[in-house]
mmCIF file of C-alpha atoms in Angstrom:
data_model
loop_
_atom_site.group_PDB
_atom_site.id
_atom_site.type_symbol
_atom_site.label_atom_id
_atom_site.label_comp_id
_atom_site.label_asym_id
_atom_site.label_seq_id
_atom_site.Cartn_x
_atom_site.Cartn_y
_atom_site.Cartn_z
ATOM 1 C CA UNK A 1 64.898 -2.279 75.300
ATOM 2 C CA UNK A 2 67.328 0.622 74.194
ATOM 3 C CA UNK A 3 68.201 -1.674 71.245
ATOM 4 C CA UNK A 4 64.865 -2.671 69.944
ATOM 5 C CA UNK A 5 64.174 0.941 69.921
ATOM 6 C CA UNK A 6 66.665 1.703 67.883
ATOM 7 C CA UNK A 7 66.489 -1.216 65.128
ATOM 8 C CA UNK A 8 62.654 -0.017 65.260
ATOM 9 C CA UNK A 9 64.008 3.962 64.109
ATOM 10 C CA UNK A 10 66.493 1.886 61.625
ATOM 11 C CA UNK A 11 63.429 0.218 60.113
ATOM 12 C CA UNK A 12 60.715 3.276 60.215
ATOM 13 C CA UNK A 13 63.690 5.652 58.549
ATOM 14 C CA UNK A 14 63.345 3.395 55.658
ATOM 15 C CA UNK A 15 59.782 3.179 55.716
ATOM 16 C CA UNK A 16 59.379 -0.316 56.988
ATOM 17 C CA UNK A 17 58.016 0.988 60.619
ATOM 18 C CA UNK A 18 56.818 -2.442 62.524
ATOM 19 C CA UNK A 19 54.676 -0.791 64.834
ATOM 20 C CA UNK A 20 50.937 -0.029 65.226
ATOM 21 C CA UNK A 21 49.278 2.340 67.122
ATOM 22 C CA UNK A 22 46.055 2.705 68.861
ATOM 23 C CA UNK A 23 45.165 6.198 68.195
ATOM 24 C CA UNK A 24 42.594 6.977 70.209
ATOM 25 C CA UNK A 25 40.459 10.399 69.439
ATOM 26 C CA UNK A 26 37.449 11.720 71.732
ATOM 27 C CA UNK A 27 35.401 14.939 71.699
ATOM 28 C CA UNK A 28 34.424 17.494 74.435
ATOM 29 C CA UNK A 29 37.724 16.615 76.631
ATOM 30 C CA UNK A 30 35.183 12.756 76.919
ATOM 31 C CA UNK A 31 32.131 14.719 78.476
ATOM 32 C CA UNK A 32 29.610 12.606 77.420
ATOM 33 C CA UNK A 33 26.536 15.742 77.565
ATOM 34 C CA UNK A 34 28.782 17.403 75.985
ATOM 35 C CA UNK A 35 29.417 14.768 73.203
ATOM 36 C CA UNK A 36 25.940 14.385 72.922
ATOM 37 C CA UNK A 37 25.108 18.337 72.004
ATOM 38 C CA UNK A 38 27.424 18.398 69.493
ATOM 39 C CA UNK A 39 26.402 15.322 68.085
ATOM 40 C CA UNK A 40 23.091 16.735 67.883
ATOM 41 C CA UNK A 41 24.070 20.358 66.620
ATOM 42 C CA UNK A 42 25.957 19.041 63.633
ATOM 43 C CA UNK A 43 23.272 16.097 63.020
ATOM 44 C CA UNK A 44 20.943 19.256 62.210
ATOM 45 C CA UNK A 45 23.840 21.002 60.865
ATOM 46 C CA UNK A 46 24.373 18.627 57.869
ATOM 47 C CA UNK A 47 20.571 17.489 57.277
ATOM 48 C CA UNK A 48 18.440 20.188 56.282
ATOM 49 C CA UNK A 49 15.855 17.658 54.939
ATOM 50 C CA UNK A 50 14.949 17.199 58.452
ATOM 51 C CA UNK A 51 11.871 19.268 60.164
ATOM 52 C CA UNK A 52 11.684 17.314 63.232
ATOM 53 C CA UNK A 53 14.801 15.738 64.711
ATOM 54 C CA UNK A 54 14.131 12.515 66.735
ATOM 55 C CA UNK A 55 16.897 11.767 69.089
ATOM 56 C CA UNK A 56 17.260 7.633 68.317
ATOM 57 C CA UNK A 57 18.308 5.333 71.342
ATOM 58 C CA UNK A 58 20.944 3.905 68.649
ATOM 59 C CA UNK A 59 22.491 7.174 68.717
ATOM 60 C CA UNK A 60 23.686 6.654 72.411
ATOM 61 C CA UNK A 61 26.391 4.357 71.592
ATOM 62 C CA UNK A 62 27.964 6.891 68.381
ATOM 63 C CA UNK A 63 27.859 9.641 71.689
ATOM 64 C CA UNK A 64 29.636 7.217 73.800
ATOM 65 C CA UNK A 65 32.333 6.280 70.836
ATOM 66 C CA UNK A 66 32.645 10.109 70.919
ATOM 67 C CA UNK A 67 34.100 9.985 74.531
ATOM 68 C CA UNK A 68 36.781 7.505 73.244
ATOM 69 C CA UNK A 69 37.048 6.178 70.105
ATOM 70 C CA UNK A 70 39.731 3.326 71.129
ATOM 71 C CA UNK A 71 41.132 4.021 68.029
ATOM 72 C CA UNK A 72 38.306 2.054 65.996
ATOM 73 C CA UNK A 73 35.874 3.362 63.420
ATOM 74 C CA UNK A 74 32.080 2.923 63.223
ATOM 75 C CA UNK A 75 30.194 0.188 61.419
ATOM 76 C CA UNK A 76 26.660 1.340 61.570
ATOM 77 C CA UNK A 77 24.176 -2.032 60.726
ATOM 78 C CA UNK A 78 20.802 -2.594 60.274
ATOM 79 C CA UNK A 79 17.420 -0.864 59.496
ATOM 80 C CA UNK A 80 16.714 1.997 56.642
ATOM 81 C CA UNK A 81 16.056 5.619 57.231
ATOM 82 C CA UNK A 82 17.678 5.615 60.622
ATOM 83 C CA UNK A 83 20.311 8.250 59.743
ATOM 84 C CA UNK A 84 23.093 5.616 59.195
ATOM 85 C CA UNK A 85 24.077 7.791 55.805
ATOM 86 C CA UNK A 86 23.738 11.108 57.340
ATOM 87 C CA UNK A 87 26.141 10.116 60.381
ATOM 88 C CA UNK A 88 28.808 8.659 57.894
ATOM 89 C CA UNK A 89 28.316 11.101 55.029
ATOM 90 C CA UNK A 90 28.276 14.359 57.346
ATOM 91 C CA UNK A 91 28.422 13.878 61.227
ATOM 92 C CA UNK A 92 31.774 11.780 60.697
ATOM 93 C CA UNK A 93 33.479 14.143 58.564
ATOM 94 C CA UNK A 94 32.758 17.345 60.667
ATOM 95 C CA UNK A 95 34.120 15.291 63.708
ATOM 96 C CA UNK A 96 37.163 14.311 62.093
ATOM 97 C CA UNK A 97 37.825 17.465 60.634
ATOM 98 C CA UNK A 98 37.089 19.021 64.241
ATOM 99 C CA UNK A 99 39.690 16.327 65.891
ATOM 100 C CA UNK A 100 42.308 15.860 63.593
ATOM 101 C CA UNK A 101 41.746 18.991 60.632
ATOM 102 C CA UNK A 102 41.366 15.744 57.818
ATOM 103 C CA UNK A 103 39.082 16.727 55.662
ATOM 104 C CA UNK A 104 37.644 13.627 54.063
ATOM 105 C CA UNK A 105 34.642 12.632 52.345
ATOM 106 C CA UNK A 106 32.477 9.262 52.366
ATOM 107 C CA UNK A 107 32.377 7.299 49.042
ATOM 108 C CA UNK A 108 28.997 5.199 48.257
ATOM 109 C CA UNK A 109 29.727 1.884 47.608
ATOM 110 C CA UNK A 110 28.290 1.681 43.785
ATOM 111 C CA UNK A 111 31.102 3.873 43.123
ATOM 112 C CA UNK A 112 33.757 1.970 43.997
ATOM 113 C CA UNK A 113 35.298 2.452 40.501
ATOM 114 C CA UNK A 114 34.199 5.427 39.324
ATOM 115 C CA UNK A 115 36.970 8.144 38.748
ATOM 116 C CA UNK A 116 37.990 10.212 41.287
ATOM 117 C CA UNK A 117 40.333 13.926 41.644
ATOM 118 C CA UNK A 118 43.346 12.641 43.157
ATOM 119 C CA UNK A 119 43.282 14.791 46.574
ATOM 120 C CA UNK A 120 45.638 12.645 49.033
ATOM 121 C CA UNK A 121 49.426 12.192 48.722
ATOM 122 C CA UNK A 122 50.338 8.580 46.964
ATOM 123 C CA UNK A 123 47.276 8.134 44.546
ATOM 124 C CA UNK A 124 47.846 6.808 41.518
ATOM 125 C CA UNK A 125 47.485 8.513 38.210
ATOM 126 C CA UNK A 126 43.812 7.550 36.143
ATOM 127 C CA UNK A 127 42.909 6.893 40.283
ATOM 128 C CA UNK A 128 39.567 5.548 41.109
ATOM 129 C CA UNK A 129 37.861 5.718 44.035
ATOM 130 C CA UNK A 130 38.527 2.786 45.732
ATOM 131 C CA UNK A 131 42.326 4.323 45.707
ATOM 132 C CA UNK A 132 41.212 6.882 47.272
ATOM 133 C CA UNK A 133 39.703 5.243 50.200
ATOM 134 C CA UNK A 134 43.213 2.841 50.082
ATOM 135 C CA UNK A 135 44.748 6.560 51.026
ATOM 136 C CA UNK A 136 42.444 8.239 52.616
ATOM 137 C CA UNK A 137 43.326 8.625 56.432
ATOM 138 C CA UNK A 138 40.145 7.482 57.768
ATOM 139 C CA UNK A 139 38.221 5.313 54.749
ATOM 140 C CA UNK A 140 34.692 6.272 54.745
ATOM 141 C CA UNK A 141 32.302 4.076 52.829
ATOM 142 C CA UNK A 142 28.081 4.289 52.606
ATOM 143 C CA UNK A 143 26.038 1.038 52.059
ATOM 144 C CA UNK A 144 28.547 -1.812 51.787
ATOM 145 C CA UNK A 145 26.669 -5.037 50.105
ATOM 146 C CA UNK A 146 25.343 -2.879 47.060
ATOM 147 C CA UNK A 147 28.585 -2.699 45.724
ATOM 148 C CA UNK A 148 29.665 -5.098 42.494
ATOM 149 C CA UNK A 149 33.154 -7.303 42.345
ATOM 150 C CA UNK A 150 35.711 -4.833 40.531
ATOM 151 C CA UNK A 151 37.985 -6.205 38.407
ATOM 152 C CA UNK A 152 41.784 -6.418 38.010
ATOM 153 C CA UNK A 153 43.521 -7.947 35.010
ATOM 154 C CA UNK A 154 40.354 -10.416 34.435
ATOM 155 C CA UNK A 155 40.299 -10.955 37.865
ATOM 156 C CA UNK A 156 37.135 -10.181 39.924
ATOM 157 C CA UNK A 157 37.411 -9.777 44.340
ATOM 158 C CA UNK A 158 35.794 -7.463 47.000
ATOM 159 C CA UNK A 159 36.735 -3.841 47.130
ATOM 160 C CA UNK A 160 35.899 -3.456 50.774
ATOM 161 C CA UNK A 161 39.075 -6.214 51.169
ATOM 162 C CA UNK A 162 40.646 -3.873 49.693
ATOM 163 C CA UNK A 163 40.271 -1.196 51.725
ATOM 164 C CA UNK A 164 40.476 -3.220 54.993
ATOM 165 C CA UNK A 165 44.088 -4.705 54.373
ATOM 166 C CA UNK A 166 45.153 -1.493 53.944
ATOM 167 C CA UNK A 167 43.410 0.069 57.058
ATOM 168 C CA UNK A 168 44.574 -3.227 58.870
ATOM 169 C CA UNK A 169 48.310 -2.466 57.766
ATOM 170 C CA UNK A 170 48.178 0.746 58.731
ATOM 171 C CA UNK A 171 45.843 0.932 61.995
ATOM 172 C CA UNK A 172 43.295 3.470 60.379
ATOM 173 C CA UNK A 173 39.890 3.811 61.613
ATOM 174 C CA UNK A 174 37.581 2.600 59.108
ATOM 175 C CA UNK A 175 33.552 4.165 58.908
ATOM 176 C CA UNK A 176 30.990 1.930 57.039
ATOM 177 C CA UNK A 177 27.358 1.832 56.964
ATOM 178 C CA UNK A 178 25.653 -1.411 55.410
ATOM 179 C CA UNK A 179 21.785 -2.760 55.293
ATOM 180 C CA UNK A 180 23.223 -6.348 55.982
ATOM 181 C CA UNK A 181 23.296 -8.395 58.943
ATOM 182 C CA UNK A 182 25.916 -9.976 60.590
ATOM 183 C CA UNK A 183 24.842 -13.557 58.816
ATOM 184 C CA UNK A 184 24.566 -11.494 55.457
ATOM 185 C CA UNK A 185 28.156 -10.296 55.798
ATOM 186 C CA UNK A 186 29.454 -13.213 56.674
ATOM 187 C CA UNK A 187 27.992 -14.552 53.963
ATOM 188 C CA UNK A 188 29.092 -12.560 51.091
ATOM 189 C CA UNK A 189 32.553 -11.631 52.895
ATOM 190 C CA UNK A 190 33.495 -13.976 54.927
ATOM 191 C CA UNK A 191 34.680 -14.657 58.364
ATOM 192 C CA UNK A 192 37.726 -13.396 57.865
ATOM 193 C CA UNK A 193 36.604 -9.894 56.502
ATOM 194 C CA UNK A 194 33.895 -9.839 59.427
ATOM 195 C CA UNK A 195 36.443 -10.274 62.046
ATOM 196 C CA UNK A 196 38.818 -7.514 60.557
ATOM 197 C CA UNK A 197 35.656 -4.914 60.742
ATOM 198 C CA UNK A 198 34.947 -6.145 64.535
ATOM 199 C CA UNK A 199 38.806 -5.489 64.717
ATOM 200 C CA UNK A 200 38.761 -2.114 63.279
ATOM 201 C CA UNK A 201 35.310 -0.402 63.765
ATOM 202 C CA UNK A 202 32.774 -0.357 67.288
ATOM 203 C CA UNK A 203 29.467 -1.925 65.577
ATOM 204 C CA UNK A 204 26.428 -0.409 66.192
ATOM 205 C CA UNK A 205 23.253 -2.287 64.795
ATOM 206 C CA UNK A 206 20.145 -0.296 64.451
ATOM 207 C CA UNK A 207 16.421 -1.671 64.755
ATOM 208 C CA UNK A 208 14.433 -2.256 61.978
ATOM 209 C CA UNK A 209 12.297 0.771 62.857
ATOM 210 C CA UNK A 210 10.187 3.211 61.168
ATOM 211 C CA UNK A 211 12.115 4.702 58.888
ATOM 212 C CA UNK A 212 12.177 8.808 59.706
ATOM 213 C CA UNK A 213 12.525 9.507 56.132
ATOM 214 C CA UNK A 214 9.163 11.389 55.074
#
């Protein structure tokens, strides 16, 4: 075992590092009441557009990620107005920030390509943002599915891919929010890209409910 420790320091000193780790975050030392405040506090914190805060029963399993992430992101699914956006855009990044002191910020999907400030270590010159969710340290992306092909020396393929080989590679946590189903990702994505975001994110799917946008 001594030796395949060292050939594995041999190969990481030359930045060819073989293993992956599982790197597990959690919030409130894993009190789950405690989880849930804060959850709460900086829900309100980072939507003022909100009067009356409802407490959704699809929140529950974001509180209980909080405990323990397992080292995997979020993929939050389903119906509109639920606060999908507001969790990605602002509850994640406080979190992270809070846990780890990354700041990062959530890129919508229709903006895959749009030019970007390069503001992590590694991005390329003329950088878009796709690169920058290719470096960020945890990729956050808003409303996958709306998002066109982008293209690459004529060639047209799936940002999100993208982004997941990378995060795959590299064992990052990866934080999506999309209006598809299961069936509709599979469809446009295929089976292959579905299992990589059961591999890398804890889905939860939220109801087709009444939307608490007013």
């Amino acid at each position: 075992m001594k030796n395949i420790n060292n050939i594995i320091n041999d190969l990481s000193k030359v930045g060819a590092n073989p293993v992956k780790s599982n790197n597990s975050l959690k919030w409130c030392n894993g009190n789950r009441e405690e989880c849930k405040a804060l959850f709460i506090e900086i829900f309100k914190a980072v939507d003022n557009t909100i009067t009356d805060f409802q407490y959704l029963e699809e929140y529950d399993e974001i509180v209980d990620w909080m405990t323990d992430t397992k080292g995997k992101g979020l993929l939050l699914a389903g119906g509109c107005g639920r606060g999908k956006s507001v969790v990605a855009t602002g509850v994640i990044p406080v979190l992270l920030k809070m846990a780890t002191n990354c700041t990062v910020r959530a890129i919508h999907a229709e903006q895959f390509e749009r030019s970007c400030t390069p503001t992590v270590v590694g991005m390329p010159n003329k950088s878009v943002n796709l690169d920058y969710l290719c470096s960020a340290s945890f990729p956050i992306i808003d409303d996958m599915g709306v998002e066109v092909q982008v293209g690459n020396y004529g060639e047209k393929y799936e940002g999100i891919n993208r982004v997941l080989n990378v995060a795959e590679q590299q064992a990052k946590a990866v934080f999506i929010t999309t209006n598809l189903n299961s069936e509709e990702v599979m469809e446009r994505y295929g089976m292959r890209t579905f299992d990589r975001l059961k591999h890398l994110c804890k889905i939860v799917k939220f109801k087709q409910g009444d939307s608490l946008r007013k």
